[in-house]
Coordinates of C-alpha atoms in Angstrom, one line a residue:
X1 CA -70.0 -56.1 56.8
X2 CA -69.7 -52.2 56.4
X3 CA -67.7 -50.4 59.0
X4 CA -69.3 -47.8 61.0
X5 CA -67.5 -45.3 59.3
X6 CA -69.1 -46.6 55.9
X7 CA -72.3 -46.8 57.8
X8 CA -72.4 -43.4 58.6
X9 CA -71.5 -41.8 55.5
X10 CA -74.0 -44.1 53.6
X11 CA -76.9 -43.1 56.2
X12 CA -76.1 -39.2 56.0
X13 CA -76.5 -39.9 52.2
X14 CA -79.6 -41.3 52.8
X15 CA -80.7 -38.3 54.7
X16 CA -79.2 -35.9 52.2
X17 CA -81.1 -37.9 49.4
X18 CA -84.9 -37.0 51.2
X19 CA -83.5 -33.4 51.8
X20 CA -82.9 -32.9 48.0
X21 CA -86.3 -34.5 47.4
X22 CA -88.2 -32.2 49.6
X23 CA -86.4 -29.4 48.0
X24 CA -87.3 -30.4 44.8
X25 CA -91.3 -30.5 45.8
X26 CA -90.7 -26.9 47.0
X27 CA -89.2 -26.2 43.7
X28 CA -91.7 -28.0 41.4
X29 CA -95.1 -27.6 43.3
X30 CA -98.0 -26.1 41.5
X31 CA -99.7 -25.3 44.6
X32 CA -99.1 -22.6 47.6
X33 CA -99.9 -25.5 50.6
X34 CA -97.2 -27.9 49.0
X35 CA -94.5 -24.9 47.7
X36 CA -94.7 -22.2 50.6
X37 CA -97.3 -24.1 53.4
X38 CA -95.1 -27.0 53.2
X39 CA -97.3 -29.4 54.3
X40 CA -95.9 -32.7 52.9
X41 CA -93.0 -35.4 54.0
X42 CA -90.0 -37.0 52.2
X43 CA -89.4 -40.5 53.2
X44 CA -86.7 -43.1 51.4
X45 CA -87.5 -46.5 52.8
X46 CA -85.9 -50.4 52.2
X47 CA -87.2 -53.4 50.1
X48 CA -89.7 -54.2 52.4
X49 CA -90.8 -50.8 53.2
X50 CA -89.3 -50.1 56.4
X51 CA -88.7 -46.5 56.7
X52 CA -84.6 -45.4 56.0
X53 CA -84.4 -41.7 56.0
X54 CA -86.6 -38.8 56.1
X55 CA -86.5 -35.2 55.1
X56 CA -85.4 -32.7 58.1
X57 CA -88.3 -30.9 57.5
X58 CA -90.9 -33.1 56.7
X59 CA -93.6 -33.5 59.8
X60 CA -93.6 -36.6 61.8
X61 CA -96.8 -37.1 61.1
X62 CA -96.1 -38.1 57.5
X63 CA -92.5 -40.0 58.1
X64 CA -94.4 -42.3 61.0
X65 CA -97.3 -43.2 58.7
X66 CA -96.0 -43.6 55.3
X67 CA -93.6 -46.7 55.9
X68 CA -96.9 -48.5 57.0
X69 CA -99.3 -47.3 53.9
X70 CA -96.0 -48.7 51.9
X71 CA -96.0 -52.2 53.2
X72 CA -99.9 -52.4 53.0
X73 CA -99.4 -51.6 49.8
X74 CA -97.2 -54.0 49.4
X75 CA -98.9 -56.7 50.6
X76 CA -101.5 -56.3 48.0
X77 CA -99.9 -56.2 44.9
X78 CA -97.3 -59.3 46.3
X79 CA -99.2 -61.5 44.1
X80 CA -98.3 -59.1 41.2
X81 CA -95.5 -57.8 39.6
X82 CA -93.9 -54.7 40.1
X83 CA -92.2 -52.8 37.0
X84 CA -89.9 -50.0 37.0
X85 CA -91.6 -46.8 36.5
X86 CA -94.4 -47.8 38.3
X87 CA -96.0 -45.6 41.3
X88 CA -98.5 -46.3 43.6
X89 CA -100.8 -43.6 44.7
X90 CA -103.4 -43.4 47.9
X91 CA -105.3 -41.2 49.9
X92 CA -107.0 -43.7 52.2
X93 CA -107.0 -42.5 55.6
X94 CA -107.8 -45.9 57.2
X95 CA -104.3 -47.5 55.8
X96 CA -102.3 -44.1 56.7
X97 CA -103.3 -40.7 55.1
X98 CA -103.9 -38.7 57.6
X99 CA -107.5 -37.4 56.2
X100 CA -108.2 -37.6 52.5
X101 CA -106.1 -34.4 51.2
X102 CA -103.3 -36.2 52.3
X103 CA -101.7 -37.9 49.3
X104 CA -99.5 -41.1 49.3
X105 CA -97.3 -41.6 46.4
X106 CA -94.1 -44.6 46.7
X107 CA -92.0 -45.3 43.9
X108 CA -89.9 -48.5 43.9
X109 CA -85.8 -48.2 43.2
X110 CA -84.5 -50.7 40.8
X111 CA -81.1 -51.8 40.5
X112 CA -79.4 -54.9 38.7
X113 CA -83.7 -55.8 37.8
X114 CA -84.3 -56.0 41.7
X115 CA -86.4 -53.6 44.0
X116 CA -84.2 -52.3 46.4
X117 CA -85.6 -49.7 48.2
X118 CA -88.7 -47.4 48.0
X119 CA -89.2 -43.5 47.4
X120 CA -92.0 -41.8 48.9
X121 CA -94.0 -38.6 49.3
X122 CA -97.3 -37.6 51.6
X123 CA -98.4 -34.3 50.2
X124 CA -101.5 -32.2 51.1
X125 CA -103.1 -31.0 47.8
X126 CA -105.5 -28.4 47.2
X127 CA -109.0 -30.4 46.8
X128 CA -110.2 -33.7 47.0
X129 CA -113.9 -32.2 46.0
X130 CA -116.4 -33.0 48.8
X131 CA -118.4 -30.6 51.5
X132 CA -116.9 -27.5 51.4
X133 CA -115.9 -27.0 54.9
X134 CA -114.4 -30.4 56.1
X135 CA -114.9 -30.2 59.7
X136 CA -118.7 -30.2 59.0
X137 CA -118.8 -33.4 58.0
X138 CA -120.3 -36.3 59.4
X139 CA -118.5 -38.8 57.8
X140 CA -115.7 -39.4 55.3
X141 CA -117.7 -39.6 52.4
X142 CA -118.5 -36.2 52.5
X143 CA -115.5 -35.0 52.8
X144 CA -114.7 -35.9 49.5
X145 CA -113.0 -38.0 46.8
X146 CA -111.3 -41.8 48.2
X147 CA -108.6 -43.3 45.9
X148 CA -107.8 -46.8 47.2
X149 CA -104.5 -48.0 46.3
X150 CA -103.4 -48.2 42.8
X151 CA -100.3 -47.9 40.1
X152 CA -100.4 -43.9 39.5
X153 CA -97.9 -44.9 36.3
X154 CA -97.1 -48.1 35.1
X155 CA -93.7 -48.4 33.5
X156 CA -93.2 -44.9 33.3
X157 CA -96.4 -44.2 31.7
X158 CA -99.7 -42.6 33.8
X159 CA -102.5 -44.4 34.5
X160 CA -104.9 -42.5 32.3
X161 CA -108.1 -43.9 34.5
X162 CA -106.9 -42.7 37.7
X163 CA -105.7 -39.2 36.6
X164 CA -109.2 -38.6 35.0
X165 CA -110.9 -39.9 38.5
X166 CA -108.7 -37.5 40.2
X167 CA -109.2 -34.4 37.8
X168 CA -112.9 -35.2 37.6
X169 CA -113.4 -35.3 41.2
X170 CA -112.2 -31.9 42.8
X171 CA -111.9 -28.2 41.9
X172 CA -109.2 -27.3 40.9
X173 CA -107.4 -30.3 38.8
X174 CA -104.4 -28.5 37.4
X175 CA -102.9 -27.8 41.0
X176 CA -103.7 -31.5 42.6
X177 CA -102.5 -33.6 39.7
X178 CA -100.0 -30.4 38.8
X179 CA -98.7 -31.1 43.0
X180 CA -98.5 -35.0 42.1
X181 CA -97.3 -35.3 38.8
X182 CA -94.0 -32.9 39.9
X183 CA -93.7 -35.4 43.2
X184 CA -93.4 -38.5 40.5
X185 CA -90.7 -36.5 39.3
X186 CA -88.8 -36.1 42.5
X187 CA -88.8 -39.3 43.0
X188 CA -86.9 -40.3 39.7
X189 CA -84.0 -37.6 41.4
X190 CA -84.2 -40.1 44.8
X191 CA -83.9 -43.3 42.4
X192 CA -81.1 -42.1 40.5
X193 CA -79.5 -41.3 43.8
X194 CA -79.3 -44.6 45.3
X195 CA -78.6 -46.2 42.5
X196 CA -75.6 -44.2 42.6
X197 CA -75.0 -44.8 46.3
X198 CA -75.3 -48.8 45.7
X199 CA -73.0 -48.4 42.9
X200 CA -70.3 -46.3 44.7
X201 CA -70.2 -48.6 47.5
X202 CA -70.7 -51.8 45.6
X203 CA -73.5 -52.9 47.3
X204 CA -76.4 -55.4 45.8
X205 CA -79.2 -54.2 48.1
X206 CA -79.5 -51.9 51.5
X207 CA -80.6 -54.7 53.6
X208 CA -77.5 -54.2 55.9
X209 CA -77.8 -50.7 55.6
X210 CA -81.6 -51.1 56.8
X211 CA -81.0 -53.6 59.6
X212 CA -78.3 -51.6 61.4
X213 CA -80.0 -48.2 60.9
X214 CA -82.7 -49.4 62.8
X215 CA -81.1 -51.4 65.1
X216 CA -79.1 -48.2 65.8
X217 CA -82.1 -46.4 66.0
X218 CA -84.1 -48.4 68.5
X219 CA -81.0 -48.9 70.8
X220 CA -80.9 -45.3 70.9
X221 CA -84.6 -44.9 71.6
X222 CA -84.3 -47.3 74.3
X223 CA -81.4 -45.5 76.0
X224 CA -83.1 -42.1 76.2
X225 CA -86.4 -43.8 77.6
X226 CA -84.4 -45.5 80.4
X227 CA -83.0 -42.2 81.4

């Protein structure tokens, strides 16, 4: 069992690991909403997709919703199996995207040919095609373009389908696949990370790590609400 020294230094690691993943977006964006607006989150989460850590800056919004997308996620591709290098990708509001700008992508972590952990990014991009004017829409569909869940890259390589869907279906395709294609590669900073974490602490998995974080957290929670 780690010490709560141990524990405390591995979870401010954690949190340092999503900071130096949001800066990176900022660094590596294409577009002005993602770079300067900041309008995206940073969120590292466990095995199962319970959420870990999140970016200080990254709105709550985004670090509430994206653990759940994950595990939806993961629920449909349990009968299938998961490579390293792959990346999911979503925009499906009724599983966690808060409209359909709003971009899910998770990456899993791999260590010792296990999953140990996930990596993901909510990010608003520039277009999604649609009525111009979203707030005049009487329904979803016109507000444009619905990507249901799907492997973005497979083993490192891009889905050559979905990016074609994507840059066929709104305005301006160099910023939106520009914005995702640059968080894919924050994500490989965040998985070399932890794999370094694991390794300096010589653990197999964060499933202690996970449990005590959030039974940290909730005890916490719990406190403050009693007040």
């Amino acid at each position: 069992m780690l010490d709560p020294v141990s524990l405390e230094i591995i979870w401010q690691r954690l949190i340092s690991i999503s900071d130096e993943m949001d800066n990176s977006t900022i660094r590596t964006s294409f577009s002005t909403i993602v770079g300067e607006s900041h309008d995206f989150g940073c969120v590292l989460m466990d095995e199962v997709g319970n959420g870990l850590s999140q970016a200080k800056w990254s709105p709550p919004q985004f670090c509430t919703m994206l653990p759940r997308t994950a595990r939806i996620i993961l629920e449909k591709y349990k009968y299938q199996k998961i490579n390293d290098g792959d990346v999911f990708i979503t925009n499906d509001p009724w599983i966690g995207s808060t409209h359909l700008p709003d971009f899910n992508v998770i990456s899993p972590v791999f260590y010792k040919k296990k999953v140990v952990a996930y990596v993901g990014t909510v990010a608003h991009v520039s277009d999604v095609g649609g009525h111009l004017g979203d707030l005049e829409a009487s329904d979803m569909f016109m507000e444009g373009l619905r990507v249901m869940p799907n492997k973005f890259y497979e083993k490192g390589k891009i889905n050559g389908i979905i990016e074609e869907f994507i840059a066929s279906n709104c305005r301006v395709p160099d910023l939106v696949l520009g914005d995702l294609k640059a968080i894919v590669g924050t994500h490989k900073i965040a998985q070399k990370k932890i794999i370094e974490l694991l390794s300096d602490y010589k653990l197999n998995n964060l499933k202690e790590v996970s449990n005590r974080i959030r039974n940290l957290s909730t005890e916490y929670l719990q406190k403050q609400i009693s007040k």
